[in-house]
Amino acid sequence: MDIAFLLNGETVTLRDVDPTMTTLDWLRDSRGLTGTKEGCNEGDCGACTVMVTDAQGTRGLNACLLFLPQLNGKAVTTVEGLAGPDGNLHPVQEAMVTHHGSQCGFCTPGIVVSLAAGQIAGETDHEQQLAGNLCRCTGYAPIMKAAKAAAQKPVPKWLQDLPTGPARRGLSQAKLPASVDALAEFLLANPSARIVAGATDIGLWVNKDFRDLGEVVFVSQIEEMARVETAPYMIRIGAAATVEHLRLALQDHHPHFARMLARFASAQVRNAATIGGNIANGSPIGDTPPPLIALGASLLLRRGDFTREILLEDFFLDYGRQDIHPGEFVEAITVPRDPGAPDRLKVYKLSKRFDQDISAVLGAFNIAIEDGKVQSARIAFGGMAGIPKRATAIEAALVGKPWTRETVEAAMGAITEDFTPLSDLRASMGYRLVAGSNMLLRYWLEDEGMATSVTGVSA
Amino acid sequence: MSVSSPLPHDSAPLHVTGAARYIDDIPTPPDTLHLAFGLSDEAHGIVVSADLSEVRAAPGVVAVLTAADLDRPTDVSPAAHDEPLLATGEVHYHGQPIFLVVATSHRAARAAARLGKIEIEPRPAILTIDDALKAQSYFEGGPLTWTRGDVEAALADAPRVIEGEIEIGGQEHFYLEGQAALAVPGEAGEMVVHASTQHPTEIQHKVAEALGLHMNAVRVETRRMGGAFGGKESQGNAPAVACAIVAARTGQPCKMRYDRDDDMVITGKRHDFRIRYKVGVNTGGRLLAVDFTHLVRAGWSQDLTAPVADRAMLHADNAYFIPAIRIESHRLRTNTASATAFRGFGGPQGMLGIERVIDHVAHELGLDPLAVRRKNFYTKTKVQETHYGQPVTGFVLPDIVKVLVDSSDYEKRRATIAEWNAESEVLKRGIALTPVKFGISFTLTHLNQAGALVHVYQDGSVHLNHGGTEMGQGLNQKIAQVAAEAFGVGVDRVQITATDTQKVPNTSATAASSGSDLNGMAAKAACDEIKGRMVRFLSKKHGVKPKELAFKGGKVHLGGLQLSFEDAAMECYEGRVSLSATGFYKTPDVAWDRERGSGHPFYYFAHGAAVTEVVIDTLTGEYRLLRADILHDVGESLNPAIDTGQIEGGYVQGVGWLTTEELVWDGKGRLATHAPSTYKIPAASDIPDTLNVALWGQPNTVPTIYRSKAVGEPPFMLGISAFMALSDAIAACGAAYPALDAPATPERVLMTARRVRR
């Protein structure tokens, strides 16, 4: 493929690039820019964080899960490009020195780039910004001090208004369609082509399993597919919208869902990963399908000019099997909205580590109460079955009953009718069942006004 | 004054700009070859056949080697000669290297390594402690036991006897930079190896052995590591030896770096332990006798298990005088990766054992665990001996704890938490204060030595090398401050370059927290030697008495006269004074008989204490750390900023060990948690909302470098306070003792809370 982008302000044009060459390998091996480090090559450590700017803004991304064609028409800044033209350190770099934020220094370039990207994006929650940057030496305390100190400083002028890259000069080609129609056309002609969106999952197939992806098509240029639009009676989420975009868009409508998404992987992964990808890869432990199912979301599938809409819960047929045909793709997700009704959605994510961990169990609860009785219940879980799945037995045990602790405790027992989860490295079957059913109790206790969240407590 | 200044790490400006070079960043010639290992997919078995034709045919592959292709048997173990570089017929763990792929790129080598068709006839695999006990699978022929007093009699007479057991999981180092080495062949068979290692001399020794050379033909250079934590003490031997062998054969530079998954599967981790205890106490909580059994899962080879398990025994008392004690240590051979050095080197496990005992005793007797801890502390007034016969002198813990109890408001918070818990159904808080007393010195006495090489150039700049390695701990910065102090110049005048076996020979590993103690003294000795020559020459030349000379503020003061240091250096040079010297140091007063478990293994003890408060969620077992207060004894700090960094980092790493860092092996001995996606070290939000760290600044009672104390390992064990706080929170759920195992994952916290509640 042929691509063009800006690297630390300089235009780079590449011909015939391997579409699955990662930005990390290319920076290190072809450009000699070795400041960007490989710590895990799977997007979990952040040592390879680079800053990418386009029309949507500036964000940190993991270079190990970023194929070169995804950069087409964008601007990339690496740690080598952070200091000013006169050699002045970036405020984050300076603060990291002053506050002793580096020890071995290997994670440091990623941390510096992450914080610099966060500063431009206006992120003030430094823990959240750095959840995807692992440091094994410092225990983070001095890094947090540095982050706070740097946040007091303005974005340095040499990084203000970063050029969004040679957007119009990005090379156009069939494998980088710029419209949904063009994508539909390409997939109709190449039904076996693999769609690459954020590459946060597919990147692992390449880096860890050495899989040959065959024909690929990238959706990174399709702006119309990356939008989240709110209408009076629905929210339409383009399949290529990132998780971070969705998090921001949902804050007003489903704040609890949005809060859970702050624990979805890391800033770098949320900035890349798409909702379409989180659904279409069919993972039983993706964090967006259960809440979307609990909200009654539908999926808009398209093949050529033909579109069909199905309930999201019907998309997942069995482990690794989805209701999708060759040449077909997820174009959008629609979430019904009732502006008059209160938001009753609560989403509980449970993982070994609080941030940046794959869920052991994720429970989404949307229970409407009227006159003290359960009027409707939509409950869906991740991590409890081979697919994201509704808890129909629990729902049945609730609907029509008085919204009391007795009802809730009786319904909790129905979890074994709904699920027979696996025991694996993340959790045992027993733990999944106990913790999963306890989430329902938590939902009720929260309705009663009881404090149940560890994040709400201070010493 | 250079010493005691909180100066930044000397490489900090390089770290933040990406300019600091690690092994994989060193520019290499285009003909550099890249290596990857093909690994065993059985935990134990006999290699029946190896079809490597697809590997050889893979794109970019230059050669494929098995053990049979090597010129001589090639061992990569630190001492026992029980670790062939490549398996020789029998495989002993899942992930053991069987063949070596040589290719034109890192990716080509890794991809090809997957294509080997190795047929292995499985043999019964000993995976767990229970498997090993059943099979009587031991290193050193059986358990090692140390005893003081008549434990049986003391237990029989004790008013209360309490028994229990704790599982203590292992820990992956997760240094951010994986194992890496680059070998560059020179003329006449010489070999230069750049290695990410804590132990350049050992790499030099193993490479020389593998190539059939004397050590003088091999030079090993280590500029810095991207973290190590003990994981690069012996585990870097294999990639360095592999690179050197292929470089010698091909005449081309060879590089090997483990991919993260390979690294986690191949290399050793912290030893997991099961500790059984039977303890006799009086009703006031005084320990009368403790009988410990340490069951240690060592993995397939000896590596450093013997000294690690010894150190666990040496820290079985932590800070407490135990009149009668018996420790039986079982070093169990299993078909898993060979457990290795990791910050604390067995000390943490031994210490957790006795802290668990105290916590259990307090619970049974209805006492505050802190009261039981204080009651059993070694006394300051009357010097008592440890169970291995070393007098506990300079014991500052009672004072540290007193100050910390006040500064952390421990008593009041404990009462507040109890009230809060009574009102809170779902959430429970817990608090705990735990102390650390950690012995400083290598227990293998001859390792307690170090060398340094110092040059003063005619322009007054100072160049220094020492035997220690830089892994992020700021050793070079501290040593530079020592040298700057000696010459009375600014630290910017001192340049320390890569650790190099040709500059300083016969070095010990940078381990056992000894880096600045040993190398600081050696560097000072070299500086003092040069200074002495300068003093003799300058005093004679300027007609002042030697004792009237002083080096300070970048000047040499000669009575009333002042010379800039650079002028002084020039005068000495022109006066034909040698301005280069080596320095040497060996720790005094250490002696140790490990068979009998008796002697004076440690030069001194480092101390510290931490209070941690947590909150747990009894619906899911999730928890957060709310606040931690630490007071740690670093003697007179060489650099308070760097020491604080070690304390904070050590604490958080210790918390990780005991909370979210869970290693899971499946029934076939495969490590299921072999990447950061599945193995969870603390992230930024896992640290306490409030983390107060203070230094106990009293000078060391023994003459160490500027009366400072070692700081690398001791703070790691402050993390035990978080584990005990979790136990305390769980105890609020019911009457039973939680008997929490480690790591305390949310699952373990929930299941333990349910047991306590029942």
Short mmCIF file of N, CA and C in Angstrom, two decimals, chain A residues 115-170:
data_model
loop_
_atom_site.label_atom_id
_atom_site.label_comp_id
_atom_site.label_asym_id
_atom_site.label_seq_id
_atom_site.Cartn_x
_atom_site.Cartn_y
_atom_site.Cartn_z
N LEU A 115 1.32 11.60 28.68
CA LEU A 115 0.96 12.81 29.42
C LEU A 115 0.90 14.02 28.50
N ALA A 116 1.80 14.08 27.54
CA ALA A 116 1.79 15.20 26.60
C ALA A 116 0.51 15.17 25.76
N ALA A 117 0.11 13.97 25.34
CA ALA A 117 -1.13 13.84 24.56
C ALA A 117 -2.33 14.20 25.43
N GLY A 118 -2.30 13.76 26.70
CA GLY A 118 -3.39 14.07 27.61
C GLY A 118 -3.51 15.56 27.85
N GLN A 119 -2.36 16.21 27.93
CA GLN A 119 -2.37 17.66 28.16
C GLN A 119 -3.07 18.38 27.00
N ILE A 120 -2.75 17.95 25.78
CA ILE A 120 -3.38 18.58 24.61
C ILE A 120 -4.88 18.31 24.60
N ALA A 121 -5.25 17.07 24.99
CA ALA A 121 -6.67 16.71 24.97
C ALA A 121 -7.42 17.27 26.17
N GLY A 122 -6.70 17.91 27.09
CA GLY A 122 -7.36 18.50 28.25
C GLY A 122 -7.71 17.51 29.34
N GLU A 123 -7.09 16.34 29.32
CA GLU A 123 -7.36 15.33 30.35
C GLU A 123 -6.72 15.75 31.67
N THR A 124 -7.54 15.76 32.73
CA THR A 124 -7.00 16.16 34.03
C THR A 124 -6.90 14.98 34.99
N ASP A 125 -7.51 13.86 34.64
CA ASP A 125 -7.42 12.68 35.49
C ASP A 125 -6.17 11.90 35.07
N HIS A 126 -5.06 12.14 35.77
CA HIS A 126 -3.79 11.57 35.32
C HIS A 126 -3.74 10.05 35.53
N GLU A 127 -4.42 9.57 36.56
CA GLU A 127 -4.45 8.11 36.77
C GLU A 127 -5.12 7.44 35.59
N GLN A 128 -6.21 8.05 35.15
CA GLN A 128 -6.91 7.48 34.00
C GLN A 128 -6.06 7.59 32.74
N GLN A 129 -5.41 8.71 32.58
CA GLN A 129 -4.57 8.92 31.40
C GLN A 129 -3.44 7.89 31.36
N LEU A 130 -2.94 7.50 32.54
CA LEU A 130 -1.76 6.63 32.59
C LEU A 130 -2.09 5.17 32.90
N ALA A 131 -3.37 4.82 32.93
CA ALA A 131 -3.72 3.43 33.27
C ALA A 131 -3.06 2.43 32.32
N GLY A 132 -2.77 2.88 31.12
CA GLY A 132 -2.17 1.98 30.14
C GLY A 132 -0.67 2.12 30.03
N ASN A 133 -0.04 2.81 30.98
CA ASN A 133 1.42 2.94 30.98
C ASN A 133 1.95 2.29 32.25
N LEU A 134 2.47 1.09 32.10
CA LEU A 134 2.98 0.39 33.28
C LEU A 134 4.39 0.86 33.61
N CYS A 135 4.63 1.07 34.90
CA CYS A 135 5.97 1.36 35.39
C CYS A 135 6.24 0.37 36.50
N ARG A 136 7.38 -0.28 36.48
CA ARG A 136 7.67 -1.29 37.49
C ARG A 136 8.59 -0.75 38.57
N CYS A 137 9.18 0.43 38.35
CA CYS A 137 10.19 0.92 39.30
C CYS A 137 9.64 1.88 40.33
N THR A 138 8.90 2.89 39.88
CA THR A 138 8.65 4.04 40.75
C THR A 138 7.47 3.90 41.68
N GLY A 139 6.55 2.97 41.36
CA GLY A 139 5.31 2.95 42.11
C GLY A 139 4.43 4.15 41.80
N TYR A 140 4.74 4.84 40.71
CA TYR A 140 3.92 5.91 40.11
C TYR A 140 3.87 7.22 40.90
N ALA A 141 4.20 7.20 42.19
CA ALA A 141 4.00 8.41 42.99
C ALA A 141 4.71 9.62 42.38
N PRO A 142 6.00 9.51 42.02
CA PRO A 142 6.66 10.69 41.46
C PRO A 142 6.13 11.04 40.07
N ILE A 143 5.63 10.05 39.36
CA ILE A 143 5.06 10.33 38.03
C ILE A 143 3.79 11.16 38.18
N MET A 144 3.00 10.82 39.18
CA MET A 144 1.78 11.60 39.43
C MET A 144 2.13 13.05 39.81
N LYS A 145 3.19 13.17 40.61
CA LYS A 145 3.62 14.53 40.98
C LYS A 145 4.04 15.30 39.72
N ALA A 146 4.77 14.64 38.87
CA ALA A 146 5.22 15.28 37.63
C ALA A 146 4.02 15.65 36.76
N ALA A 147 3.05 14.74 36.69
CA ALA A 147 1.86 14.98 35.86
C ALA A 147 1.14 16.22 36.36
N LYS A 148 0.99 16.31 37.69
CA LYS A 148 0.28 17.46 38.25
C LYS A 148 1.04 18.76 37.98
N ALA A 149 2.35 18.70 38.15
CA ALA A 149 3.16 19.90 37.93
C ALA A 149 3.07 20.35 36.48
N ALA A 150 3.17 19.37 35.55
CA ALA A 150 3.16 19.73 34.13
C ALA A 150 1.79 20.26 33.71
N ALA A 151 0.74 19.76 34.38
CA ALA A 151 -0.61 20.19 34.00
C ALA A 151 -0.83 21.67 34.28
N GLN A 152 -0.01 22.24 35.16
CA GLN A 152 -0.12 23.67 35.45
C GLN A 152 0.44 24.52 34.31
N LYS A 153 1.22 23.88 33.45
CA LYS A 153 1.88 24.62 32.37
C LYS A 153 1.03 24.55 31.10
N PRO A 154 1.13 25.58 30.25
CA PRO A 154 0.39 25.51 28.99
C PRO A 154 1.02 24.51 28.02
N VAL A 155 0.24 24.06 27.07
CA VAL A 155 0.78 23.23 25.99
C VAL A 155 1.85 24.05 25.29
N PRO A 156 3.04 23.52 25.14
CA PRO A 156 4.10 24.34 24.52
C PRO A 156 3.70 24.76 23.11
N LYS A 157 4.17 25.92 22.75
CA LYS A 157 3.65 26.49 21.50
C LYS A 157 4.00 25.65 20.28
N TRP A 158 5.10 24.93 20.38
CA TRP A 158 5.46 24.12 19.20
C TRP A 158 4.55 22.90 19.03
N LEU A 159 3.72 22.60 20.07
CA LEU A 159 2.78 21.49 19.90
C LEU A 159 1.33 21.98 19.80
N GLN A 160 1.15 23.32 19.88
CA GLN A 160 -0.19 23.84 19.69
C GLN A 160 -0.49 23.79 18.21
N ASP A 161 -1.73 23.51 17.90
CA ASP A 161 -2.15 23.43 16.50
C ASP A 161 -1.21 22.56 15.68
N LEU A 162 -1.00 21.37 16.18
CA LEU A 162 -0.22 20.42 15.39
C LEU A 162 -0.90 20.27 14.04
N PRO A 163 -0.15 20.25 12.99
CA PRO A 163 -0.81 20.03 11.70
C PRO A 163 -1.52 18.68 11.75
N THR A 164 -2.72 18.63 11.23
CA THR A 164 -3.44 17.37 11.31
C THR A 164 -2.94 16.40 10.24
N GLY A 165 -1.78 16.68 9.76
CA GLY A 165 -1.22 15.75 8.80
C GLY A 165 -1.65 16.13 7.41
N PRO A 166 -1.04 15.54 6.45
CA PRO A 166 -1.39 15.85 5.06
C PRO A 166 -2.72 15.19 4.73
N ALA A 167 -3.80 15.64 5.44
CA ALA A 167 -5.07 14.93 5.37
C ALA A 167 -5.53 14.76 3.93
N ARG A 168 -5.51 15.86 3.22
CA ARG A 168 -5.96 15.74 1.82
C ARG A 168 -4.88 15.11 0.96
N ARG A 169 -3.68 15.16 1.49
CA ARG A 169 -2.59 14.58 0.69
C ARG A 169 -2.34 13.12 1.03
N GLY A 170 -3.08 12.63 2.08
CA GLY A 170 -2.99 11.21 2.35
C GLY A 170 -3.36 10.48 1.08
#
